[in-house]
Amino acid sequence: GAGVSQTPSNKVTEKGKYVELRCDPISGHTALYWYRQSLGQGPEFLIYFQGTGAADDSGLPNDRFFAVRPEGSVSTLKIQRTERGDSAVYLCASSRELAGGYNEQFFGPGTRLTVL
Amino acid sequence: AQSVSQHNHHVILSEAASLELGCNYSYGGTVNLFWYVQYPGQHLQLLLKYFSGDPLVKGIKGFEAEFIKSKFSFNLRKPSVQWSDTAEYFCAFTSSNTGKLIFGQGTTLQVKP
């Protein structure tokens, strides 16, 4: 079956612009996660959804970042007024359900965001 | 604060050498532990996981890891590496009340043929 897909694979934008990154999870997975990976670092948690609601958004760095999952499937990560420091690979993962952390998360290929 | 420390940033081995990658986590409660691998040009994939029970867990491709609770460690091992094991390896954990993965900074393994 299809894995987690993310679009676009690469996004180059200018400082101050708005961007949207899309994640399409594995069918039937109710939990969806966003991570950000900077060069030479491990992925850093941003937000996760259980169904349509954000269960934990404690990793969002500031109010320029926002994510939605209106129908409990596809999710969009939105970044307003992008800054050069936002440049990173944005990873999406999904899992069957959130049950005490006993979940294997399946990762997508990521979106490489470059802010000029 | 919750964190993961991977002791080696870059490891270079010859084929058939043994591998051990160190991982220590910082968290006072119950954890679920993971090793993820990222091969060149590919996305992150699960190598092995520990939830409970036998602290020695076996994963894909001959990898294993041992959970030592008293040391807050979850080191990854392989008796004989292959050139195809060249990749970046990430140790991570979730706590029992949340699904978010806390990752280490990763270890780049280069295996010379």
PDB file of C-alpha atoms in Angstrom:
ATOM      1  CA  GLY A   1       0.000   0.000   0.000  1.00  0.00           C
ATOM      2  CA  ALA A   2       0.995   3.646  -0.370  1.00  0.00           C
ATOM      3  CA  GLY A   3       3.120   5.245   2.278  1.00  0.00           C
ATOM      4  CA  VAL A   4       3.006   8.762   3.660  1.00  0.00           C
ATOM      5  CA  SER A   5       3.288  11.296   0.887  1.00  0.00           C
ATOM      6  CA  GLN A   6       4.334  14.918   1.133  1.00  0.00           C
ATOM      7  CA  THR A   7       4.122  17.728  -1.376  1.00  0.00           C
ATOM      8  CA  PRO A   8       5.978  19.578  -2.606  1.00  0.00           C
ATOM      9  CA  SER A   9       9.261  17.715  -2.252  1.00  0.00           C
ATOM     10  CA  ASN A  10      11.132  20.997  -2.510  1.00  0.00           C
ATOM     11  CA  LYS A  11       9.986  24.540  -1.892  1.00  0.00           C
ATOM     12  CA  VAL A  12      12.062  27.651  -2.387  1.00  0.00           C
ATOM     13  CA  THR A  13      10.562  30.905  -1.201  1.00  0.00           C
ATOM     14  CA  GLU A  14      11.591  34.393  -0.288  1.00  0.00           C
ATOM     15  CA  LYS A  15      11.787  35.817   3.180  1.00  0.00           C
ATOM     16  CA  GLY A  16       8.413  37.132   4.287  1.00  0.00           C
ATOM     17  CA  LYS A  17       6.339  34.891   2.033  1.00  0.00           C
ATOM     18  CA  TYR A  18       3.649  32.422   3.087  1.00  0.00           C
ATOM     19  CA  VAL A  19       4.026  28.683   2.418  1.00  0.00           C
ATOM     20  CA  GLU A  20       1.865  25.603   2.776  1.00  0.00           C
ATOM     21  CA  LEU A  21       3.221  22.092   3.069  1.00  0.00           C
ATOM     22  CA  ARG A  22       0.936  19.138   2.573  1.00  0.00           C
ATOM     23  CA  CYS A  23       0.947  15.679   4.108  1.00  0.00           C
ATOM     24  CA  ASP A  24      -1.153  12.719   3.007  1.00  0.00           C
ATOM     25  CA  PRO A  25      -0.977   9.980   5.658  1.00  0.00           C
ATOM     26  CA  ILE A  26      -1.364   6.241   5.257  1.00  0.00           C
ATOM     27  CA  SER A  27      -5.015   5.376   4.833  1.00  0.00           C
ATOM     28  CA  GLY A  28      -6.650   4.506   8.138  1.00  0.00           C
ATOM     29  CA  HIS A  29      -3.985   6.133  10.296  1.00  0.00           C
ATOM     30  CA  THR A  30      -5.675   8.374  12.808  1.00  0.00           C
ATOM     31  CA  ALA A  31      -2.579   9.998  14.285  1.00  0.00           C
ATOM     32  CA  LEU A  32      -0.474  12.424  12.254  1.00  0.00           C
ATOM     33  CA  TYR A  33       2.735  14.159  13.263  1.00  0.00           C
ATOM     34  CA  TRP A  34       4.866  17.002  11.950  1.00  0.00           C
ATOM     35  CA  TYR A  35       8.583  17.260  12.629  1.00  0.00           C
ATOM     36  CA  ARG A  36      11.294  19.617  11.441  1.00  0.00           C
ATOM     37  CA  GLN A  37      14.832  18.500  10.727  1.00  0.00           C
ATOM     38  CA  SER A  38      17.645  20.999  10.402  1.00  0.00           C
ATOM     39  CA  LEU A  39      20.958  20.071   8.840  1.00  0.00           C
ATOM     40  CA  GLY A  40      22.980  17.778  11.060  1.00  0.00           C
ATOM     41  CA  GLN A  41      20.214  17.405  13.631  1.00  0.00           C
ATOM     42  CA  GLY A  42      17.585  14.858  14.470  1.00  0.00           C
ATOM     43  CA  PRO A  43      13.933  15.545  13.753  1.00  0.00           C
ATOM     44  CA  GLU A  44      12.292  17.965  16.165  1.00  0.00           C
ATOM     45  CA  PHE A  45       8.631  17.550  17.075  1.00  0.00           C
ATOM     46  CA  LEU A  46       6.233  20.303  16.015  1.00  0.00           C
ATOM     47  CA  ILE A  47       2.648  19.103  16.397  1.00  0.00           C
ATOM     48  CA  TYR A  48       0.490  16.012  16.304  1.00  0.00           C
ATOM     49  CA  PHE A  49      -3.128  15.344  15.515  1.00  0.00           C
ATOM     50  CA  GLN A  50      -5.430  12.650  16.756  1.00  0.00           C
ATOM     51  CA  GLY A  51      -8.212  12.738  14.210  1.00  0.00           C
ATOM     52  CA  THR A  52      -9.051  16.330  13.358  1.00  0.00           C
ATOM     53  CA  GLY A  53      -7.842  17.926  16.560  1.00  0.00           C
ATOM     54  CA  ALA A  54      -4.346  18.998  17.496  1.00  0.00           C
ATOM     55  CA  ALA A  55      -3.550  16.873  20.551  1.00  0.00           C
ATOM     56  CA  ASP A  56      -0.212  18.551  21.201  1.00  0.00           C
ATOM     57  CA  ASP A  57       1.134  21.658  19.475  1.00  0.00           C
ATOM     58  CA  SER A  58       3.833  22.371  22.028  1.00  0.00           C
ATOM     59  CA  GLY A  59       6.591  22.076  19.448  1.00  0.00           C
ATOM     60  CA  LEU A  60       5.425  24.882  17.166  1.00  0.00           C
ATOM     61  CA  PRO A  61       8.170  27.501  17.486  1.00  0.00           C
ATOM     62  CA  ASN A  62       5.927  30.588  17.313  1.00  0.00           C
ATOM     63  CA  ASP A  63       2.597  31.847  16.043  1.00  0.00           C
ATOM     64  CA  ARG A  64       3.824  32.022  12.456  1.00  0.00           C
ATOM     65  CA  PHE A  65       3.386  28.260  12.320  1.00  0.00           C
ATOM     66  CA  PHE A  66      -0.021  26.671  12.122  1.00  0.00           C
ATOM     67  CA  ALA A  67      -1.312  23.267  11.043  1.00  0.00           C
ATOM     68  CA  VAL A  68      -4.732  21.910  10.210  1.00  0.00           C
ATOM     69  CA  ARG A  69      -6.302  18.548   9.517  1.00  0.00           C
ATOM     70  CA  PRO A  70      -9.918  19.407   8.794  1.00  0.00           C
ATOM     71  CA  GLU A  71     -11.208  15.979   7.778  1.00  0.00           C
ATOM     72  CA  GLY A  72      -8.909  13.813   9.835  1.00  0.00           C
ATOM     73  CA  SER A  73      -6.807  12.729   6.893  1.00  0.00           C
ATOM     74  CA  VAL A  74      -4.683  15.204   4.908  1.00  0.00           C
ATOM     75  CA  SER A  75      -2.847  17.826   6.921  1.00  0.00           C
ATOM     76  CA  THR A  76      -1.382  21.170   5.929  1.00  0.00           C
ATOM     77  CA  LEU A  77       1.419  22.933   7.748  1.00  0.00           C
ATOM     78  CA  LYS A  78       1.263  26.666   7.178  1.00  0.00           C
ATOM     79  CA  ILE A  79       4.106  29.094   7.753  1.00  0.00           C
ATOM     80  CA  GLN A  80       3.497  32.831   7.591  1.00  0.00           C
ATOM     81  CA  ARG A  81       6.136  35.523   7.062  1.00  0.00           C
ATOM     82  CA  THR A  82       8.863  32.963   6.479  1.00  0.00           C
ATOM     83  CA  GLU A  83      12.328  33.613   7.834  1.00  0.00           C
ATOM     84  CA  ARG A  84      15.680  32.226   6.742  1.00  0.00           C
ATOM     85  CA  GLY A  85      15.815  30.243   9.980  1.00  0.00           C
ATOM     86  CA  ASP A  86      12.733  28.303   8.872  1.00  0.00           C
ATOM     87  CA  SER A  87      14.820  26.546   6.226  1.00  0.00           C
ATOM     88  CA  ALA A  88      14.771  22.836   7.021  1.00  0.00           C
ATOM     89  CA  VAL A  89      13.261  19.537   5.980  1.00  0.00           C
ATOM     90  CA  TYR A  90       9.705  19.230   7.243  1.00  0.00           C
ATOM     91  CA  LEU A  91       8.725  15.642   7.941  1.00  0.00           C
ATOM     92  CA  CYS A  92       5.300  14.169   8.333  1.00  0.00           C
ATOM     93  CA  ALA A  93       4.541  10.837   9.964  1.00  0.00           C
ATOM     94  CA  SER A  94       1.409   8.866  10.673  1.00  0.00           C
ATOM     95  CA  SER A  95       0.448   5.973  12.899  1.00  0.00           C
ATOM     96  CA  ARG A  96      -2.572   3.771  13.491  1.00  0.00           C
ATOM     97  CA  GLU A  97      -3.672   5.394  16.704  1.00  0.00           C
ATOM     98  CA  LEU A  98      -2.282   7.158  19.653  1.00  0.00           C
ATOM     99  CA  ALA A  99      -2.310   4.767  22.574  1.00  0.00           C
ATOM    100  CA  GLY A 100       0.220   5.623  25.219  1.00  0.00           C
ATOM    101  CA  GLY A 101       2.998   6.067  22.733  1.00  0.00           C
ATOM    102  CA  TYR A 102       2.867   2.417  21.614  1.00  0.00           C
ATOM    103  CA  ASN A 103       2.810   3.410  18.022  1.00  0.00           C
ATOM    104  CA  GLU A 104       5.137   2.944  15.112  1.00  0.00           C
ATOM    105  CA  GLN A 105       5.279   6.132  13.155  1.00  0.00           C
ATOM    106  CA  PHE A 106       5.723   5.879   9.408  1.00  0.00           C
ATOM    107  CA  PHE A 107       7.557   8.802   7.882  1.00  0.00           C
ATOM    108  CA  GLY A 108       7.141  10.535   4.579  1.00  0.00           C
ATOM    109  CA  PRO A 109      10.002  11.705   2.365  1.00  0.00           C
ATOM    110  CA  GLY A 110       9.822  15.255   3.679  1.00  0.00           C
ATOM    111  CA  THR A 111       9.565  18.693   2.132  1.00  0.00           C
ATOM    112  CA  ARG A 112      12.813  20.616   1.876  1.00  0.00           C
ATOM    113  CA  LEU A 113      12.016  24.272   2.515  1.00  0.00           C
ATOM    114  CA  THR A 114      14.561  26.902   1.570  1.00  0.00           C
ATOM    115  CA  VAL A 115      13.927  30.510   2.501  1.00  0.00           C
ATOM    116  CA  LEU A 116      16.106  32.951   0.596  1.00  0.00           C
TER     117      LEU A 116
ATOM    118  CA  ALA B   1      13.838  18.305  29.947  1.00  0.00           C
ATOM    119  CA  GLN B   2      13.283  15.305  27.738  1.00  0.00           C
ATOM    120  CA  SER B   3      16.239  14.616  25.494  1.00  0.00           C
ATOM    121  CA  VAL B   4      18.290  11.937  23.760  1.00  0.00           C
ATOM    122  CA  SER B   5      22.055  11.893  23.533  1.00  0.00           C
ATOM    123  CA  GLN B   6      23.852   9.909  20.858  1.00  0.00           C
ATOM    124  CA  HIS B   7      27.493   9.689  21.726  1.00  0.00           C
ATOM    125  CA  ASN B   8      28.999   9.270  18.303  1.00  0.00           C
ATOM    126  CA  HIS B   9      28.281  11.773  15.575  1.00  0.00           C
ATOM    127  CA  HIS B  10      30.234  10.061  12.820  1.00  0.00           C
ATOM    128  CA  VAL B  11      31.456   6.465  12.781  1.00  0.00           C
ATOM    129  CA  ILE B  12      33.621   4.896  10.088  1.00  0.00           C
ATOM    130  CA  LEU B  13      34.007   1.118   9.982  1.00  0.00           C
ATOM    131  CA  SER B  14      35.286  -1.492   7.584  1.00  0.00           C
ATOM    132  CA  GLU B  15      32.990  -4.251   6.422  1.00  0.00           C
ATOM    133  CA  ALA B  16      32.650  -7.129   8.887  1.00  0.00           C
ATOM    134  CA  ALA B  17      33.543  -4.929  11.839  1.00  0.00           C
ATOM    135  CA  SER B  18      31.250  -4.910  14.841  1.00  0.00           C
ATOM    136  CA  LEU B  19      29.077  -1.910  15.554  1.00  0.00           C
ATOM    137  CA  GLU B  20      27.812  -0.332  18.730  1.00  0.00           C
ATOM    138  CA  LEU B  21      26.102   3.046  18.739  1.00  0.00           C
ATOM    139  CA  GLY B  22      25.436   4.637  22.082  1.00  0.00           C
ATOM    140  CA  CYS B  23      22.131   6.210  23.074  1.00  0.00           C
ATOM    141  CA  ASN B  24      21.075   7.682  26.400  1.00  0.00           C
ATOM    142  CA  TYR B  25      17.752   9.298  27.105  1.00  0.00           C
ATOM    143  CA  SER B  26      16.659  11.751  29.735  1.00  0.00           C
ATOM    144  CA  TYR B  27      13.211  11.148  31.165  1.00  0.00           C
ATOM    145  CA  GLY B  28      12.067  10.045  34.584  1.00  0.00           C
ATOM    146  CA  GLY B  29       9.091   7.915  33.615  1.00  0.00           C
ATOM    147  CA  THR B  30       8.227   4.966  31.439  1.00  0.00           C
ATOM    148  CA  VAL B  31       9.475   5.182  27.874  1.00  0.00           C
ATOM    149  CA  ASN B  32       9.104   3.417  24.560  1.00  0.00           C
ATOM    150  CA  LEU B  33      12.386   3.314  22.679  1.00  0.00           C
ATOM    151  CA  PHE B  34      13.137   3.304  18.981  1.00  0.00           C
ATOM    152  CA  TRP B  35      15.971   3.240  16.517  1.00  0.00           C
ATOM    153  CA  TYR B  36      15.240   4.735  13.116  1.00  0.00           C
ATOM    154  CA  VAL B  37      17.517   4.554  10.077  1.00  0.00           C
ATOM    155  CA  GLN B  38      17.760   6.809   7.066  1.00  0.00           C
ATOM    156  CA  TYR B  39      19.592   5.344   4.081  1.00  0.00           C
ATOM    157  CA  PRO B  40      20.993   7.783   1.518  1.00  0.00           C
ATOM    158  CA  GLY B  41      18.172   9.291  -0.502  1.00  0.00           C
ATOM    159  CA  GLN B  42      15.476   7.490   1.462  1.00  0.00           C
ATOM    160  CA  HIS B  43      13.106   8.467   4.219  1.00  0.00           C
ATOM    161  CA  LEU B  44      13.264   7.500   7.867  1.00  0.00           C
ATOM    162  CA  GLN B  45      12.294   3.936   8.609  1.00  0.00           C
ATOM    163  CA  LEU B  46      12.001   1.931  11.792  1.00  0.00           C
ATOM    164  CA  LEU B  47      14.894  -0.374  12.609  1.00  0.00           C
ATOM    165  CA  LEU B  48      13.633  -1.713  15.929  1.00  0.00           C
ATOM    166  CA  LYS B  49      11.576  -0.784  18.961  1.00  0.00           C
ATOM    167  CA  TYR B  50      11.229  -1.590  22.637  1.00  0.00           C
ATOM    168  CA  PHE B  51       7.955  -1.282  24.504  1.00  0.00           C
ATOM    169  CA  SER B  52       8.219  -3.805  27.345  1.00  0.00           C
ATOM    170  CA  GLY B  53       9.416  -7.302  28.176  1.00  0.00           C
ATOM    171  CA  ASP B  54      12.779  -8.698  27.114  1.00  0.00           C
ATOM    172  CA  PRO B  55      15.204  -5.757  27.171  1.00  0.00           C
ATOM    173  CA  LEU B  56      17.164  -7.236  24.263  1.00  0.00           C
ATOM    174  CA  VAL B  57      15.253  -6.546  21.082  1.00  0.00           C
ATOM    175  CA  LYS B  58      16.032  -7.652  17.580  1.00  0.00           C
ATOM    176  CA  GLY B  59      15.251  -5.639  14.496  1.00  0.00           C
ATOM    177  CA  ILE B  60      15.666  -5.857  10.778  1.00  0.00           C
ATOM    178  CA  LYS B  61      18.931  -6.590   8.977  1.00  0.00           C
ATOM    179  CA  GLY B  62      20.620  -8.217  11.963  1.00  0.00           C
ATOM    180  CA  PHE B  63      20.459  -5.204  14.275  1.00  0.00           C
ATOM    181  CA  GLU B  64      19.691  -5.498  17.947  1.00  0.00           C
ATOM    182  CA  ALA B  65      19.481  -3.131  20.890  1.00  0.00           C
ATOM    183  CA  GLU B  66      19.539  -3.539  24.632  1.00  0.00           C
ATOM    184  CA  PHE B  67      17.526  -1.444  27.054  1.00  0.00           C
ATOM    185  CA  ILE B  68      19.342  -0.902  30.343  1.00  0.00           C
ATOM    186  CA  LYS B  69      16.910   0.963  32.558  1.00  0.00           C
ATOM    187  CA  SER B  70      19.422   1.771  35.287  1.00  0.00           C
ATOM    188  CA  LYS B  71      21.648   3.482  32.748  1.00  0.00           C
ATOM    189  CA  PHE B  72      18.848   5.100  30.726  1.00  0.00           C
ATOM    190  CA  SER B  73      20.507   3.553  27.707  1.00  0.00           C
ATOM    191  CA  PHE B  74      19.389   1.849  24.511  1.00  0.00           C
ATOM    192  CA  ASN B  75      22.521   1.030  22.548  1.00  0.00           C
ATOM    193  CA  LEU B  76      22.345  -0.348  19.028  1.00  0.00           C
ATOM    194  CA  ARG B  77      24.557  -3.252  17.974  1.00  0.00           C
ATOM    195  CA  LYS B  78      25.374  -5.346  14.961  1.00  0.00           C
ATOM    196  CA  PRO B  79      28.044  -8.057  15.011  1.00  0.00           C
ATOM    197  CA  SER B  80      29.199  -7.597  11.423  1.00  0.00           C
ATOM    198  CA  VAL B  81      28.370  -4.529   9.351  1.00  0.00           C
ATOM    199  CA  GLN B  82      27.963  -4.409   5.603  1.00  0.00           C
ATOM    200  CA  TRP B  83      28.591  -1.637   3.132  1.00  0.00           C
ATOM    201  CA  SER B  84      24.799  -1.380   2.714  1.00  0.00           C
ATOM    202  CA  ASP B  85      24.497  -0.338   6.383  1.00  0.00           C
ATOM    203  CA  THR B  86      25.908   3.058   5.484  1.00  0.00           C
ATOM    204  CA  ALA B  87      23.224   5.410   6.718  1.00  0.00           C
ATOM    205  CA  GLU B  88      22.228   7.820   9.444  1.00  0.00           C
ATOM    206  CA  TYR B  89      20.883   6.276  12.632  1.00  0.00           C
ATOM    207  CA  PHE B  90      18.561   8.003  15.074  1.00  0.00           C
ATOM    208  CA  CYS B  91      17.653   6.953  18.574  1.00  0.00           C
ATOM    209  CA  ALA B  92      14.298   8.197  19.859  1.00  0.00           C
ATOM    210  CA  PHE B  93      11.691   7.676  22.547  1.00  0.00           C
ATOM    211  CA  THR B  94       8.115   8.410  23.399  1.00  0.00           C
ATOM    212  CA  SER B  95       6.800   8.622  26.924  1.00  0.00           C
ATOM    213  CA  SER B  96       3.781   6.612  27.934  1.00  0.00           C
ATOM    214  CA  ASN B  97       1.371   9.537  27.798  1.00  0.00           C
ATOM    215  CA  THR B  98       2.302  11.083  24.475  1.00  0.00           C
ATOM    216  CA  GLY B  99       3.021   9.982  20.949  1.00  0.00           C
ATOM    217  CA  LYS B 100       5.628  12.575  20.113  1.00  0.00           C
ATOM    218  CA  LEU B 101       9.044  11.185  19.341  1.00  0.00           C
ATOM    219  CA  ILE B 102      12.063  12.816  20.953  1.00  0.00           C
ATOM    220  CA  PHE B 103      15.068  12.208  18.705  1.00  0.00           C
ATOM    221  CA  GLY B 104      18.781  12.274  19.235  1.00  0.00           C
ATOM    222  CA  GLN B 105      20.984  14.238  16.859  1.00  0.00           C
ATOM    223  CA  GLY B 106      21.827  11.148  14.842  1.00  0.00           C
ATOM    224  CA  THR B 107      24.942   9.123  14.060  1.00  0.00           C
ATOM    225  CA  THR B 108      26.281   8.897  10.541  1.00  0.00           C
ATOM    226  CA  LEU B 109      27.695   5.451   9.866  1.00  0.00           C
ATOM    227  CA  GLN B 110      30.039   5.007   6.941  1.00  0.00           C
ATOM    228  CA  VAL B 111      31.046   1.446   6.105  1.00  0.00           C
ATOM    229  CA  LYS B 112      34.042   1.062   3.827  1.00  0.00           C
ATOM    230  CA  PRO B 113      33.983  -1.923   1.456  1.00  0.00           C
TER     231      PRO B 113
END
